[in-house]
Amino acid sequence: MGIDIQKSIIIDVSALTQQEVFNLISKEAVSNGYADNATLLLKALNEREAEGTTGMMDGFAIPHAKSKTIKKPAMVIFKLTEGVEWNSMDGKKIEFVISLMIPEKEKGTTHLQLLSKVARLLMKNDVKQLLKNANSASEIDSIFTRYITK
């Protein structure tokens, strides 16, 4: 069963801190109509991060938020120009950010399905390498379409 999710993918994102990444995610989500309020989305991302790091292994992070400001399930995906300190599980800097945004009313269904699919995807070394080597948003989109939304 597929998940209908909007995606915004940007490569060569320049950010120096995790907070700067969260600000960029929030602005991108609002500009694409995924959320109504960047400040509320930023607050939701920070609240979730305070519960425990979303920095996974091998340079990947999955920051996620559930909020009433989020209008539809969406992903904002950034390939960063250089690594950002994130308190990741393996201590490595984050270079690839897969942010999940879920409307409050879908927090127990879509949220868990999507987070589970992304986490399983990042356990596959071949897929992680494909994502790291991708040079365009369309390449990244095709990888996510193949492994996540279908």
PDB file of N, CA and C in Angstrom, residues 1-7 72-75 100-103 106 109-118 120 144-145 147-150:
ATOM      1  N   MET A   1       0.829  -1.170   0.000  1.00  0.00           N
ATOM      2  CA  MET A   1       0.000   0.000   0.000  1.00  0.00           C
ATOM      3  C   MET A   1       0.881   1.243   0.000  1.00  0.00           C
ATOM      4  N   GLY A   2       0.645   2.151  -0.933  1.00  0.00           N
ATOM      5  CA  GLY A   2       1.444   3.356  -1.050  1.00  0.00           C
ATOM      6  C   GLY A   2       0.943   4.455  -0.138  1.00  0.00           C
ATOM      7  N   ILE A   3       1.794   5.408   0.086  1.00  0.00           N
ATOM      8  CA  ILE A   3       1.444   6.573   0.884  1.00  0.00           C
ATOM      9  C   ILE A   3       1.453   7.772  -0.048  1.00  0.00           C
ATOM     10  N   ASP A   4       0.349   8.514  -0.084  1.00  0.00           N
ATOM     11  CA  ASP A   4       0.278   9.715  -0.899  1.00  0.00           C
ATOM     12  C   ASP A   4       0.951  10.844  -0.129  1.00  0.00           C
ATOM     13  N   ILE A   5       2.118  11.237  -0.598  1.00  0.00           N
ATOM     14  CA  ILE A   5       2.869  12.260   0.123  1.00  0.00           C
ATOM     15  C   ILE A   5       3.519  13.219  -0.851  1.00  0.00           C
ATOM     16  N   GLN A   6       3.429  14.491  -0.537  1.00  0.00           N
ATOM     17  CA  GLN A   6       4.079  15.523  -1.334  1.00  0.00           C
ATOM     18  C   GLN A   6       5.560  15.538  -0.968  1.00  0.00           C
ATOM     19  N   LYS A   7       6.418  15.891  -1.939  1.00  0.00           N
ATOM     20  CA  LYS A   7       7.851  15.951  -1.673  1.00  0.00           C
ATOM     21  C   LYS A   7       8.435  17.252  -2.209  1.00  0.00           C
ATOM     22  N   LYS A  72      -1.075  18.663   4.979  1.00  0.00           N
ATOM     23  CA  LYS A  72      -1.077  17.367   4.304  1.00  0.00           C
ATOM     24  C   LYS A  72       0.267  16.688   4.520  1.00  0.00           C
ATOM     25  N   PRO A  73       0.300  15.367   4.464  1.00  0.00           N
ATOM     26  CA  PRO A  73       1.572  14.662   4.656  1.00  0.00           C
ATOM     27  C   PRO A  73       2.590  15.120   3.613  1.00  0.00           C
ATOM     28  N   ALA A  74       3.800  15.383   4.084  1.00  0.00           N
ATOM     29  CA  ALA A  74       4.824  15.878   3.176  1.00  0.00           C
ATOM     30  C   ALA A  74       6.215  15.503   3.668  1.00  0.00           C
ATOM     31  N   MET A  75       7.146  15.541   2.720  1.00  0.00           N
ATOM     32  CA  MET A  75       8.562  15.347   3.031  1.00  0.00           C
ATOM     33  C   MET A  75       9.314  16.535   2.454  1.00  0.00           C
ATOM     34  N   LEU A 100       9.939  14.719   7.783  1.00  0.00           N
ATOM     35  CA  LEU A 100       8.574  14.240   7.606  1.00  0.00           C
ATOM     36  C   LEU A 100       7.619  15.162   8.338  1.00  0.00           C
ATOM     37  N   MET A 101       6.561  15.565   7.664  1.00  0.00           N
ATOM     38  CA  MET A 101       5.543  16.417   8.268  1.00  0.00           C
ATOM     39  C   MET A 101       4.189  15.743   8.144  1.00  0.00           C
ATOM     40  N   ILE A 102       3.534  15.591   9.283  1.00  0.00           N
ATOM     41  CA  ILE A 102       2.272  14.859   9.314  1.00  0.00           C
ATOM     42  C   ILE A 102       1.217  15.723  10.014  1.00  0.00           C
ATOM     43  N   PRO A 103       0.036  15.843   9.401  1.00  0.00           N
ATOM     44  CA  PRO A 103      -1.045  16.566  10.091  1.00  0.00           C
ATOM     45  C   PRO A 103      -1.381  15.883  11.415  1.00  0.00           C
ATOM     46  N   GLU A 106      -3.413  12.696  11.568  1.00  0.00           N
ATOM     47  CA  GLU A 106      -2.872  11.450  11.006  1.00  0.00           C
ATOM     48  C   GLU A 106      -1.677  10.927  11.794  1.00  0.00           C
ATOM     49  N   THR A 109      -1.301   7.036  12.205  1.00  0.00           N
ATOM     50  CA  THR A 109      -1.387   6.175  11.025  1.00  0.00           C
ATOM     51  C   THR A 109      -0.297   6.517  10.022  1.00  0.00           C
ATOM     52  N   THR A 110      -0.513   7.574   9.267  1.00  0.00           N
ATOM     53  CA  THR A 110       0.441   7.976   8.236  1.00  0.00           C
ATOM     54  C   THR A 110       1.828   8.188   8.830  1.00  0.00           C
ATOM     55  N   HIS A 111       1.885   8.842   9.985  1.00  0.00           N
ATOM     56  CA  HIS A 111       3.156   9.148  10.628  1.00  0.00           C
ATOM     57  C   HIS A 111       3.977   7.887  10.876  1.00  0.00           C
ATOM     58  N   LEU A 112       3.357   6.896  11.497  1.00  0.00           N
ATOM     59  CA  LEU A 112       4.076   5.671  11.830  1.00  0.00           C
ATOM     60  C   LEU A 112       4.461   4.884  10.587  1.00  0.00           C
ATOM     61  N   GLN A 113       3.564   4.830   9.599  1.00  0.00           N
ATOM     62  CA  GLN A 113       3.876   4.120   8.350  1.00  0.00           C
ATOM     63  C   GLN A 113       5.070   4.756   7.653  1.00  0.00           C
ATOM     64  N   LEU A 114       5.037   6.076   7.529  1.00  0.00           N
ATOM     65  CA  LEU A 114       6.080   6.780   6.802  1.00  0.00           C
ATOM     66  C   LEU A 114       7.416   6.717   7.536  1.00  0.00           C
ATOM     67  N   LEU A 115       7.398   6.961   8.835  1.00  0.00           N
ATOM     68  CA  LEU A 115       8.632   6.904   9.615  1.00  0.00           C
ATOM     69  C   LEU A 115       9.246   5.507   9.546  1.00  0.00           C
ATOM     70  N   SER A 116       8.414   4.498   9.628  1.00  0.00           N
ATOM     71  CA  SER A 116       8.893   3.122   9.540  1.00  0.00           C
ATOM     72  C   SER A 116       9.520   2.839   8.177  1.00  0.00           C
ATOM     73  N   LYS A 117       8.866   3.284   7.117  1.00  0.00           N
ATOM     74  CA  LYS A 117       9.403   3.048   5.767  1.00  0.00           C
ATOM     75  C   LYS A 117      10.735   3.753   5.569  1.00  0.00           C
ATOM     76  N   VAL A 118      10.841   4.995   6.019  1.00  0.00           N
ATOM     77  CA  VAL A 118      12.090   5.743   5.851  1.00  0.00           C
ATOM     78  C   VAL A 118      13.200   5.116   6.690  1.00  0.00           C
ATOM     79  N   ARG A 120      13.502   1.996   7.643  1.00  0.00           N
ATOM     80  CA  ARG A 120      13.911   0.739   6.996  1.00  0.00           C
ATOM     81  C   ARG A 120      14.742   1.019   5.752  1.00  0.00           C
ATOM     82  N   PHE A 144      13.027   7.782  -3.833  1.00  0.00           N
ATOM     83  CA  PHE A 144      11.954   7.783  -2.830  1.00  0.00           C
ATOM     84  C   PHE A 144      10.650   7.239  -3.401  1.00  0.00           C
ATOM     85  N   THR A 145      10.357   7.560  -4.639  1.00  0.00           N
ATOM     86  CA  THR A 145       9.144   7.048  -5.255  1.00  0.00           C
ATOM     87  C   THR A 145       9.192   5.527  -5.322  1.00  0.00           C
ATOM     88  N   TYR A 147      11.025   3.411  -3.436  1.00  0.00           N
ATOM     89  CA  TYR A 147      11.115   2.702  -2.168  1.00  0.00           C
ATOM     90  C   TYR A 147      10.108   3.117  -1.103  1.00  0.00           C
ATOM     91  N   ILE A 148       9.544   4.316  -1.203  1.00  0.00           N
ATOM     92  CA  ILE A 148       8.682   4.814  -0.127  1.00  0.00           C
ATOM     93  C   ILE A 148       7.212   4.886  -0.533  1.00  0.00           C
ATOM     94  N   THR A 149       6.924   5.513  -1.653  1.00  0.00           N
ATOM     95  CA  THR A 149       5.530   5.831  -1.954  1.00  0.00           C
ATOM     96  C   THR A 149       4.838   4.774  -2.808  1.00  0.00           C
ATOM     97  N   LYS A 150       5.524   3.772  -3.248  1.00  0.00           N
ATOM     98  CA  LYS A 150       4.886   2.733  -4.064  1.00  0.00           C
ATOM     99  C   LYS A 150       4.723   1.462  -3.266  1.00  0.00           C
TER     100      LYS A 150
END
